[in-house]
Coordinates of C-alpha atoms and ligand atoms in Angstrom, one line a residue:
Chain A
X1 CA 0.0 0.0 0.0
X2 CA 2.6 2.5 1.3
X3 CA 6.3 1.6 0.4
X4 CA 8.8 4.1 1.2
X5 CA 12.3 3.0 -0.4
X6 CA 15.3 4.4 0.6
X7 CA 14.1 8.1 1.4
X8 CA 16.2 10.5 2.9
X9 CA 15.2 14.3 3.9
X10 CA 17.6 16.6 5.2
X11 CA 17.1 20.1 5.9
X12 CA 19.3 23.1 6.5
X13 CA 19.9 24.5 9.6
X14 CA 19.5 28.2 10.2
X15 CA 23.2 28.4 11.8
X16 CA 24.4 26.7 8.5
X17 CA 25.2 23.0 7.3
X18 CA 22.3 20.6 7.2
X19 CA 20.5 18.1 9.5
X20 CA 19.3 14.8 8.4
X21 CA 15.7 14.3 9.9
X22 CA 15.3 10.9 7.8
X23 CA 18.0 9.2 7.2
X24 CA 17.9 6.4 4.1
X25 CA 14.8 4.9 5.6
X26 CA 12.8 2.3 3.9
X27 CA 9.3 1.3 5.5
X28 CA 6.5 -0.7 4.1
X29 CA 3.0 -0.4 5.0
X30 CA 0.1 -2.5 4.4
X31 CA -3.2 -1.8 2.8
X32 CA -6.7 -1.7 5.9
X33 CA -3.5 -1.4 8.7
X34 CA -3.4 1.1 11.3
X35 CA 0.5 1.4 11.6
X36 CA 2.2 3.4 14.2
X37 CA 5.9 5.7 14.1
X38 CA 6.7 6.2 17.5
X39 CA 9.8 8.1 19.5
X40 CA 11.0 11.0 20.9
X41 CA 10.5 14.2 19.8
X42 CA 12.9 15.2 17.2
X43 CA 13.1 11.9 15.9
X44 CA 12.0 12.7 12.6
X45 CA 8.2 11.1 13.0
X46 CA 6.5 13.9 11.4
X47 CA 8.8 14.5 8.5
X48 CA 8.2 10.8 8.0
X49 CA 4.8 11.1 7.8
X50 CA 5.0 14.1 4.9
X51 CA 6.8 12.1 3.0
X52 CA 4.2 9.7 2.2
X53 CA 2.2 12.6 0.8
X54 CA 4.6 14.5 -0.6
X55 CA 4.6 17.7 1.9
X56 CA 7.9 16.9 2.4
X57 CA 10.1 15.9 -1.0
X58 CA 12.9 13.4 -0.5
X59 CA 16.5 14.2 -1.5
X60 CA 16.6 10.6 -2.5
X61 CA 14.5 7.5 -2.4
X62 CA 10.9 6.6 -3.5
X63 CA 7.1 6.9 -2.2
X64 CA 4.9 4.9 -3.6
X65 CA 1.1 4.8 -2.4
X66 CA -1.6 2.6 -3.9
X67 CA 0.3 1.4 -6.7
X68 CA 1.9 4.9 -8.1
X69 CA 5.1 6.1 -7.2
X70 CA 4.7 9.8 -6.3
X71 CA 8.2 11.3 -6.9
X72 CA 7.5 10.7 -10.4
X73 CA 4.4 13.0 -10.6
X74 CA 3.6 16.6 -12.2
X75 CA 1.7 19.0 -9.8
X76 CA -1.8 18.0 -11.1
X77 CA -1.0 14.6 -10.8
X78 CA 0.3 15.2 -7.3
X79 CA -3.0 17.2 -6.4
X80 CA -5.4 14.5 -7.6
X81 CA -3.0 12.0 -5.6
X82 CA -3.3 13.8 -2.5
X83 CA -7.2 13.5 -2.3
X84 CA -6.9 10.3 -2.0
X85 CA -5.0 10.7 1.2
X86 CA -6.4 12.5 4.4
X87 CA -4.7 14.2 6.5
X88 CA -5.1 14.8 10.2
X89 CA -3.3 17.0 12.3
X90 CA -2.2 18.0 16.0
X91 CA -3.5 21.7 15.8
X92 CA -6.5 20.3 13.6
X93 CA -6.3 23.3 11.1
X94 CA -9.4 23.9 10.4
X95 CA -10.5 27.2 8.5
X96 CA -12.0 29.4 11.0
X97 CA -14.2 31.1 8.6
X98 CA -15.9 28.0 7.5
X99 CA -18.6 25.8 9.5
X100 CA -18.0 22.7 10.4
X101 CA -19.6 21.3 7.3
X102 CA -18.3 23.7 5.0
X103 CA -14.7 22.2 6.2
X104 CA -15.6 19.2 5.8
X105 CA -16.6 20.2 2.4
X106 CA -14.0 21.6 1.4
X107 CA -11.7 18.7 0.0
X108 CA -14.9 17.5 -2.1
X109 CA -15.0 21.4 -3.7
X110 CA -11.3 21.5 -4.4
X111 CA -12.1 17.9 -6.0
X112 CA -15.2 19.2 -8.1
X113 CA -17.8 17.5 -7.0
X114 CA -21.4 18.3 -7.3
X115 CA -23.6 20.4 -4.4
X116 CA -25.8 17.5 -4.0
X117 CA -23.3 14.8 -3.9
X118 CA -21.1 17.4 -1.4
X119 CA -24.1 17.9 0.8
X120 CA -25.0 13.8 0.8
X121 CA -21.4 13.1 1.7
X122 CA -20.8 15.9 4.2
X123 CA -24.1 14.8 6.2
X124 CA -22.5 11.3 6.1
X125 CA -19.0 12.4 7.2
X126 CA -21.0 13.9 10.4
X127 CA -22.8 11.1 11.2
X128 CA -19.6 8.6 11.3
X129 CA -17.9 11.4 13.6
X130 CA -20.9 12.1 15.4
X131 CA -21.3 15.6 15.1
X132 CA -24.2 15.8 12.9
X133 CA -25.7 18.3 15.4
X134 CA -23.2 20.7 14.8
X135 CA -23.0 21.1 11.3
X136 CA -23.8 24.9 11.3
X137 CA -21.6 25.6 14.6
X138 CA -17.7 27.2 13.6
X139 CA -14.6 25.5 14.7
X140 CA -14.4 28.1 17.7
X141 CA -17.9 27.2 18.8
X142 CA -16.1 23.3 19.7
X143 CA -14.1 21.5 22.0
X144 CA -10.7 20.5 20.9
X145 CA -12.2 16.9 20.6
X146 CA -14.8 17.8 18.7
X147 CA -12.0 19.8 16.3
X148 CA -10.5 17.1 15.8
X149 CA -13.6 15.1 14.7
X150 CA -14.1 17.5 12.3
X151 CA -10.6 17.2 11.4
X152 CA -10.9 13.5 10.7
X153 CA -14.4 13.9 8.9
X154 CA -12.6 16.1 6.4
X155 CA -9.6 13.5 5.7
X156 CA -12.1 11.3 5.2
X157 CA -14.7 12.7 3.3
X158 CA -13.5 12.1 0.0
X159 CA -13.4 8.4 0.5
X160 CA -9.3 8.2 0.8
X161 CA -7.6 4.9 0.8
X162 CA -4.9 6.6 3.5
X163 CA -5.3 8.5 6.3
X164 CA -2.3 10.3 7.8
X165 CA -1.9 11.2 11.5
X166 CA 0.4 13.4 13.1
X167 CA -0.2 13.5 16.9
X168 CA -3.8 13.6 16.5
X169 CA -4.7 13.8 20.4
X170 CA -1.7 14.9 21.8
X171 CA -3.4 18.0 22.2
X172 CA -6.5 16.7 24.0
X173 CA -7.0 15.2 27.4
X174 CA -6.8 11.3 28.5
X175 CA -11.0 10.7 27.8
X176 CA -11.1 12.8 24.5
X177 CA -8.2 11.1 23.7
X178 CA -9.5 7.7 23.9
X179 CA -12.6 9.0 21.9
X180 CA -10.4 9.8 19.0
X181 CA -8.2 6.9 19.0
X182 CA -11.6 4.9 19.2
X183 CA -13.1 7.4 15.9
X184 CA -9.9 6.2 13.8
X185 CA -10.3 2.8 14.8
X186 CA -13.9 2.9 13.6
X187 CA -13.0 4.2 10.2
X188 CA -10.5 1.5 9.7
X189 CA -12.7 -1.0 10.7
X190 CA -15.4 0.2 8.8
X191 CA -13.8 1.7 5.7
X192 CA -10.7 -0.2 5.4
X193 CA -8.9 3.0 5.2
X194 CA -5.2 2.5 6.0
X195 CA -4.1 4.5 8.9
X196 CA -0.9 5.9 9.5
X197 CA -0.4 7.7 13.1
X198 CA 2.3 9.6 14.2
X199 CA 3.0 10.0 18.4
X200 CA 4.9 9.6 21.2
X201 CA 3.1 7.8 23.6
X202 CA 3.0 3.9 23.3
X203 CA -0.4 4.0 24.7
X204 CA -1.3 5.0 21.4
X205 CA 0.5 2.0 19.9
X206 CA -1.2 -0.5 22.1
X207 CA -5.1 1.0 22.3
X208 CA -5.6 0.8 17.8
X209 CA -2.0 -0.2 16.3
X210 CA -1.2 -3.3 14.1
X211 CA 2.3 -2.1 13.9
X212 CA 4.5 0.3 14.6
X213 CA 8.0 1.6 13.8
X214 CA 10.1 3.0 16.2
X215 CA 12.4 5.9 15.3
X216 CA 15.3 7.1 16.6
X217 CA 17.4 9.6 15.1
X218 CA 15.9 9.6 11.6
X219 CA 15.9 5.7 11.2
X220 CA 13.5 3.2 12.1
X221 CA 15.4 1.4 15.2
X222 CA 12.5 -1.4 15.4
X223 CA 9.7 -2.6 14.2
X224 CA 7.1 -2.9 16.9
X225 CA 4.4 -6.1 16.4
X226 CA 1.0 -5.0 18.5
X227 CA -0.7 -8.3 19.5
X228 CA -3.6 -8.5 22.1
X229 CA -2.7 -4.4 22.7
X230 CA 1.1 -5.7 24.2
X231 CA 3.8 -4.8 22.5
X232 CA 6.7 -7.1 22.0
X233 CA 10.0 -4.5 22.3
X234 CA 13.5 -5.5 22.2
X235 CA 15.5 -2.5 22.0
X236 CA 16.5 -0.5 25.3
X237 CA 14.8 2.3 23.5
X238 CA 11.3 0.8 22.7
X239 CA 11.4 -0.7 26.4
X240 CA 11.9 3.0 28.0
X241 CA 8.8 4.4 26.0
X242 CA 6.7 1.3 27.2
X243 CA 7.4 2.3 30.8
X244 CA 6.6 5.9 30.6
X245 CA 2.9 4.7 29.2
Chain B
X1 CA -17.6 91.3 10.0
X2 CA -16.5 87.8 10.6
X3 CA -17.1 88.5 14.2
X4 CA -20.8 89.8 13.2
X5 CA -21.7 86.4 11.4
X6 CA -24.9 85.1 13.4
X7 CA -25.4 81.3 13.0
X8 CA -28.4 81.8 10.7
X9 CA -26.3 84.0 8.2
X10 CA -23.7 81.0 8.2
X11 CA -26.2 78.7 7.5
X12 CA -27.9 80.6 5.1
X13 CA -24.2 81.2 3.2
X14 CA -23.9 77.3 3.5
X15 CA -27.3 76.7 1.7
X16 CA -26.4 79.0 -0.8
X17 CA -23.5 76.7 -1.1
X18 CA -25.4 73.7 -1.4
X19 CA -25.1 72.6 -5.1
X20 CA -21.2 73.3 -5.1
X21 CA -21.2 71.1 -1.6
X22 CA -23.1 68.5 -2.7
X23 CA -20.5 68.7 -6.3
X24 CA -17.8 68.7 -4.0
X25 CA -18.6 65.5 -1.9
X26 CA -19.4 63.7 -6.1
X27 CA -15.9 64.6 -6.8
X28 CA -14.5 62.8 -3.2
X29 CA -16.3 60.4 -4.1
X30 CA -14.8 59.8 -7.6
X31 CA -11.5 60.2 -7.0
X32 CA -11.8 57.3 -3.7
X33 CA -13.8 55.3 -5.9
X34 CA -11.3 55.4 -8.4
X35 CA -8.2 54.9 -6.2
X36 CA -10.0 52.1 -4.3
X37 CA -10.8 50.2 -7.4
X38 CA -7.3 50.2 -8.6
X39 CA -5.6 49.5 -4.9
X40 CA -8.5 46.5 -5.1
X41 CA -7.1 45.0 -8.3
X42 CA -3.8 45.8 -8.6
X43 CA -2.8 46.2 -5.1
X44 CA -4.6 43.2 -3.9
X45 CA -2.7 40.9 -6.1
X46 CA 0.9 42.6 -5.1
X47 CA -0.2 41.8 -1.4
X48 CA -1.0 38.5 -2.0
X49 CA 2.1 37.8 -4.1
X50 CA 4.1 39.7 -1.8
X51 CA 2.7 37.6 0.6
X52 CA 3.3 33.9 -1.5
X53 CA 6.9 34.8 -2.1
X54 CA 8.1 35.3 1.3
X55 CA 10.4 32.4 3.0
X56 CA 8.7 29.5 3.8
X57 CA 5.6 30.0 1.5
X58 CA 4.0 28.4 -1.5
X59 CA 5.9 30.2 -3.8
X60 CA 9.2 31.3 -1.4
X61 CA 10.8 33.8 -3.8
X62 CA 13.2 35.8 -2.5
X63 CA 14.3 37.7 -5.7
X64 CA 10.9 38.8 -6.8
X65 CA 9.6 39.1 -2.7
X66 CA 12.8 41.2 -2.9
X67 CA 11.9 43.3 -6.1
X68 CA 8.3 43.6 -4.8
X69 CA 9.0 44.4 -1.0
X70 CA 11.3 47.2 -2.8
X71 CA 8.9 48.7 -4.7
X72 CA 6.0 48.9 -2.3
X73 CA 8.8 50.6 0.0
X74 CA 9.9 53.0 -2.5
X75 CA 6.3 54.2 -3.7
X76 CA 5.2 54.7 0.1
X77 CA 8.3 56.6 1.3
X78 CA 7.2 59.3 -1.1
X79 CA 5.1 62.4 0.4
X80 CA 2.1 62.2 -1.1
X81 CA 2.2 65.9 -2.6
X82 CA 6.0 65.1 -3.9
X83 CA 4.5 62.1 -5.6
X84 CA 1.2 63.8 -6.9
X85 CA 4.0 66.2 -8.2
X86 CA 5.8 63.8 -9.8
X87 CA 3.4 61.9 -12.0
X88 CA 1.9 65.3 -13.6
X89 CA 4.1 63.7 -17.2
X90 CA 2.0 60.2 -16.6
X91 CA -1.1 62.0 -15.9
X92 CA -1.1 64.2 -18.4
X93 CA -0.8 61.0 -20.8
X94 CA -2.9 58.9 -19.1
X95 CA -6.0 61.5 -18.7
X96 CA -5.2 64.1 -21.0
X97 CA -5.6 67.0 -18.4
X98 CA -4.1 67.3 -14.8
X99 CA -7.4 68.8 -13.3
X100 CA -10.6 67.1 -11.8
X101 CA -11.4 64.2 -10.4
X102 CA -10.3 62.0 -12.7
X103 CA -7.0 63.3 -13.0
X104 CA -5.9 63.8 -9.3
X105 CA -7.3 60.0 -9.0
X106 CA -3.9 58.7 -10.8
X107 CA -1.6 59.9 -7.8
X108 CA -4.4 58.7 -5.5
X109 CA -4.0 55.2 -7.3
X110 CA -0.4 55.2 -7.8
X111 CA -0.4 55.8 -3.7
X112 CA -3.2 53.2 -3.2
X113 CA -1.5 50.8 -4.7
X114 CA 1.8 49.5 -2.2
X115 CA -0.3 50.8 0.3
X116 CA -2.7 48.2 0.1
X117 CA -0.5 45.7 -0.7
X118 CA 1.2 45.6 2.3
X119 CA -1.9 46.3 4.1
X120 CA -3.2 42.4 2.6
X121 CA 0.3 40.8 2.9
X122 CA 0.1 41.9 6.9
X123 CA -3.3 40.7 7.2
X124 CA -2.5 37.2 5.5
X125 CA 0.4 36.4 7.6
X126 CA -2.1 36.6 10.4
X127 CA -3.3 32.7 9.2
X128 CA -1.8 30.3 10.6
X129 CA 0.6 28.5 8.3
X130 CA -1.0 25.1 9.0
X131 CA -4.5 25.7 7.6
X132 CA -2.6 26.3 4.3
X133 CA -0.7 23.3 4.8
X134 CA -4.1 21.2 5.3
X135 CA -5.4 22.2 1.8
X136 CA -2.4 21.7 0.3
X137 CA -2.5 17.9 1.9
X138 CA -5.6 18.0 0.7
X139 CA -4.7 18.0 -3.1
X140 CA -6.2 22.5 -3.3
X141 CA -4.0 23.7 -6.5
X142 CA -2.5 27.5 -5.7
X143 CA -5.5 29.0 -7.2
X144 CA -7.6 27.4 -5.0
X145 CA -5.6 28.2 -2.0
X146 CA -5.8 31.8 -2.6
X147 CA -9.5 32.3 -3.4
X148 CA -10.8 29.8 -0.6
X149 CA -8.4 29.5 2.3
X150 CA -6.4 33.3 2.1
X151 CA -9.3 35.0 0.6
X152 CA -11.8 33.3 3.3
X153 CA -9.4 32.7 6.4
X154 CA -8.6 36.6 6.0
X155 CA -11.8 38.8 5.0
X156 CA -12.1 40.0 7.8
X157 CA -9.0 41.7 8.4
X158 CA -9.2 42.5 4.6
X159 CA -11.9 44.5 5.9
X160 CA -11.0 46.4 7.9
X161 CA -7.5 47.1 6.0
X162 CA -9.9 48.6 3.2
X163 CA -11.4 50.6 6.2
X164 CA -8.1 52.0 7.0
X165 CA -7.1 52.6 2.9
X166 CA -10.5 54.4 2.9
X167 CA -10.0 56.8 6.0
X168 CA -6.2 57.5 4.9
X169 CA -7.3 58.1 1.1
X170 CA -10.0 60.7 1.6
X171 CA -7.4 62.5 3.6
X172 CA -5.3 62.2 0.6
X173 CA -7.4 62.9 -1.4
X174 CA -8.2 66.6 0.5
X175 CA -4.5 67.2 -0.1
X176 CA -5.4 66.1 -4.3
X177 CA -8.1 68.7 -4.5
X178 CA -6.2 71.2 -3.8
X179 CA -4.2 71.1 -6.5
X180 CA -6.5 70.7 -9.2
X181 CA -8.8 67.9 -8.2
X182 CA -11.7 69.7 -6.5
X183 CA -13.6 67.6 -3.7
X184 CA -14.4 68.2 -0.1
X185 CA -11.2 69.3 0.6
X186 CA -10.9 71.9 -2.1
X187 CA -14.0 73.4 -1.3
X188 CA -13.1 73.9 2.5
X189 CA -9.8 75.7 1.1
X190 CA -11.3 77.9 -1.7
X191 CA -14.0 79.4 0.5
X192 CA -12.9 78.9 4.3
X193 CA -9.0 79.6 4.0
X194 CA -9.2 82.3 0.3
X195 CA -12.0 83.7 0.7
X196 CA -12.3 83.9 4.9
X197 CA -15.8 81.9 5.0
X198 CA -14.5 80.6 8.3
X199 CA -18.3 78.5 8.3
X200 CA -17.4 77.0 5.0
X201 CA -14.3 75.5 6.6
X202 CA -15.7 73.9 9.6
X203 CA -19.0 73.2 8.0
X204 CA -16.3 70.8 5.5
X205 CA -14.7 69.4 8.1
X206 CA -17.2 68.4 9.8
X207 CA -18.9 66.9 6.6
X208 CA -15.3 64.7 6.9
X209 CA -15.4 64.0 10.7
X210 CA -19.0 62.4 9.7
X211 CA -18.4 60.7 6.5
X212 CA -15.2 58.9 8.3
X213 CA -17.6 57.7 11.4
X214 CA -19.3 56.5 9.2
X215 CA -17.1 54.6 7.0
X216 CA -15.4 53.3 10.2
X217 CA -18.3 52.4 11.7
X218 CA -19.7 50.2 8.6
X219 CA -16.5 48.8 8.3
X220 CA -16.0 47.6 12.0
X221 CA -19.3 46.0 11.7
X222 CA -19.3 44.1 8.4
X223 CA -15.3 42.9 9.9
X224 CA -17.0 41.8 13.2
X225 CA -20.0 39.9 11.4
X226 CA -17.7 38.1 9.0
X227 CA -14.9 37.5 11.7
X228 CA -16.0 33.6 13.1
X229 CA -12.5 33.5 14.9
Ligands
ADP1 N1 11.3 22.5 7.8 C1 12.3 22.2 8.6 N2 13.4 22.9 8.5 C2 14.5 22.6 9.3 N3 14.5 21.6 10.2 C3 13.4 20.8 10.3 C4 12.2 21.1 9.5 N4 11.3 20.2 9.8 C5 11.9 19.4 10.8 N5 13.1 19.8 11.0 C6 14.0 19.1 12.0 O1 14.0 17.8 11.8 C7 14.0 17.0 13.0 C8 12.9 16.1 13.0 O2 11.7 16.8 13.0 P1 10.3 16.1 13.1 O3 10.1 15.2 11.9 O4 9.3 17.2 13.2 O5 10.4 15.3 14.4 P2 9.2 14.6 15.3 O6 7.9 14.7 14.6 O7 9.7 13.2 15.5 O8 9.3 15.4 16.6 C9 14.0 18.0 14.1 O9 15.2 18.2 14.6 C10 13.5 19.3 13.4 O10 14.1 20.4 14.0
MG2 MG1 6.2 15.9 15.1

């Protein structure tokens, strides 16, 4: 579904030289999986993550989603590839001058959809977050979980095969928390959608992961196997992030 | 016999004065209409490039941000009566005459212009660089972008930086009258400051005290309805 080969992303540092945040990393992920990158902050999680839709271009290496490798493609091409993958984020980023539904029209606009087939889908997106009482209500009118349903609504409203994850709750308390992990988990289960969340708290891992990778430094250190919501670690570094959760 | 002027001989003198008034305020008009158009479409676009080209933006540019930035810098650290002085040649070409409304509304323009440009770029840095980052995830091309997410996230500061072009412009535009462009402001110099109708001035200042209540007061209002912040 998701196979990163070999991609490296460095970046250069304000002070001068350059800082490699992903270092010759190749990851595969497979299609209806919730897969997890765990580690410390700074290990190069979330520039993981935009590589696989582009956000962030490799220096080297290949990204290949559903079948297409996405290096390869012009802008357009790049565009219509992206709505096929959501996107969720830590600050939800919704527009502040749009209702709820109106964000969580907006990827079906940019993708030219019909009114009618917009409005079906949006009141459909609101049901599976369960905010279809709040459709009129702007983003400052809710509660940071309720954001971040909207936030995940969006990602999925155009029926994507992938949804990517970056810290979804780590800006919410323990119960919302839950509630979210427990939203994604629904859409995977229901949808098949392939689910790709980044954090820093194993809890995550164990409460809706398959898998996970752990990353340290830019490279993935281990791969994490999630069965009966233990994690099997071996390395010192995947042990010390199980006993903090 | 200024000291002899009752109030209802100064109001009579101003109703005598009515039609040129009421030509006066028609020529304001013009030449902000004017000026605000052309800081709308041309200016507009400048901010919003201005904008796109800085570090770290969709289109991070920092030759043309450069060239831009410079311009908009260059155009607004002119006196606007140097400037008005200035573009008499362009003027001349562009209207054929370098009195009236029409013709004091190319400085006003040419001033408009950076002014409002760096009015919009200052309002669009106030969204936050994530919500552009979503509808780029989201597959928005740069068109999109700018008419949905800049265009929305920011109308109502937009707003309110017309508000503020508006308020500075008929000021300017006082100061455009004088020399040729009649208006509001010319009227109050011709008659209260040349010709020592002392009513005539204050009546016209006054008239501006209003008309810039006014316009703030509209433009506070629409800013506050469309602001869901
Ligand atoms: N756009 C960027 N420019 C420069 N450095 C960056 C940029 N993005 C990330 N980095 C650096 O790359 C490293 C990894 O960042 P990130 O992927 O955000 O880590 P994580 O999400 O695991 O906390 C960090 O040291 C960060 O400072
Ligand atoms: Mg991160």
């Amino acid at each position: 579904m998701i196979h990163l080969k070999n991609v490296h992303k460095r970046f250069r540092r304000p002070e001068g030289g350059w800082f490699d945040a992903v270092r010759d990393t190749t990851l595969h992920i497979k299609a209806g999986e919730i897969f997890g990158l765990i580690g410390f902050s700074g290990a190069g999680k979330s520039t993981l993550l935009r590589l696989i839709n582009l956000l962030e271009r490799p220096d080297h290496g290949s990204v290949n989603v559903d079948g297409r490798d996405l290096t390869g493609l012009s802008a357009a091409e790049l565009r219509r590839a992206r709505q096929n993958i959501g996107m969720v984020f830590q600050q939800f980023n919704l527009m502040a001058n749009r209702t709820v539904a109106a964000n969580i029209a907006f990827p079906l606009e940019i993708a030219g959809w019909s009114r009618a087939d917009i409005d079906q889908r949006v009141a459909e997106c609101l049901d599976i977050v369960g905010l279809a009482d709040r459709a009129g209500h702007y983003p400052s009118q809710l509660s940071g979980g309720q954001k971040q349903r909207v936030g995940i609504a969006r990602a999925l409203a155009p029926r994507p095969h992938v949804i990517l994850a970056d810290e979804p709750t780590s800006a919410l308390d323990p119960k919302t928390t839950q509630s979210i992990l427990d939203c994604l988990q629904d859409i995977n289960a229901r949808f098949g959608v392939t689910v790709v969340i980044v954090t820093h708290e194993m809890h995550v891992i164990r409460s809706i992961c398959h898998r996970a990778a752990l990353l340290d430094a830019g490279e993935v250190v281990e791969l994490l196997q999630v069965t009966d919501k233990q994690v099997a670690a071996r390395s010192a570094l995947a042990k010390s992030l199980l006993e903090v959760a | 016999m200024d000291e002899q002027l009752t109030l209802a001989q100064a109001l009579a003198n101003l109703s005598d004065l009515a039609p040129e008034i009421w030509q006066a305020s028609v020529e304001t008009g013009l030449m902000l209409a004017i000026g605000l158009s052309v800081a709308i479409v041309v200016g507009g676009p400048l901010g919003i490039l201005l904008y796109l080209t800085q570090p770290g933006q969709l289109f991070a540019n920092r030759a043309v941000n450069g060239v831009v930035g410079w311009f908009v810098n260059l155009v607004r650290s002119f006196p606007f009566i140097i400037l008005m002085v200035s573009l008499v040649p362009l003027t001349r070409l562009l209207v054929g005459s370098t009195i009236g409304p029409i013709a004091a509304a190319v400085p006003l323009s040419f001033a408009a212009i950076p002014y409002f440009a760096r009015l919009v770029e200052q309002t669009l840095r106030e969204i936050p660089r994530g919500v552009i980052e979503a509808a780029e995830a989201m597959g928005a091309s740069p068109a999109q972008i700018i008419w949905k997410v800049l265009l929305g996230e920011a109308r109502a500061g937009l707003i309110s930086s017309l508000t503020i072009l508006t308020i500075s412009f008929l000021s300017y535009s006082a100061v455009a009258g004088v020399v040729g462009g009649g208006g509001i402001g010319d009227l109050a110099i011709r008659y209260g400051y040349y010709r020592f109708q002392t009513e005539v001035m204050v009546a016209m200042v006054l008239l501006l005290v209003v008309i810039v209540q006014i316009i703030q007061f509209a433009g506070n209002h629409l800013a506050a309805r469309l602001d869901k912040r």
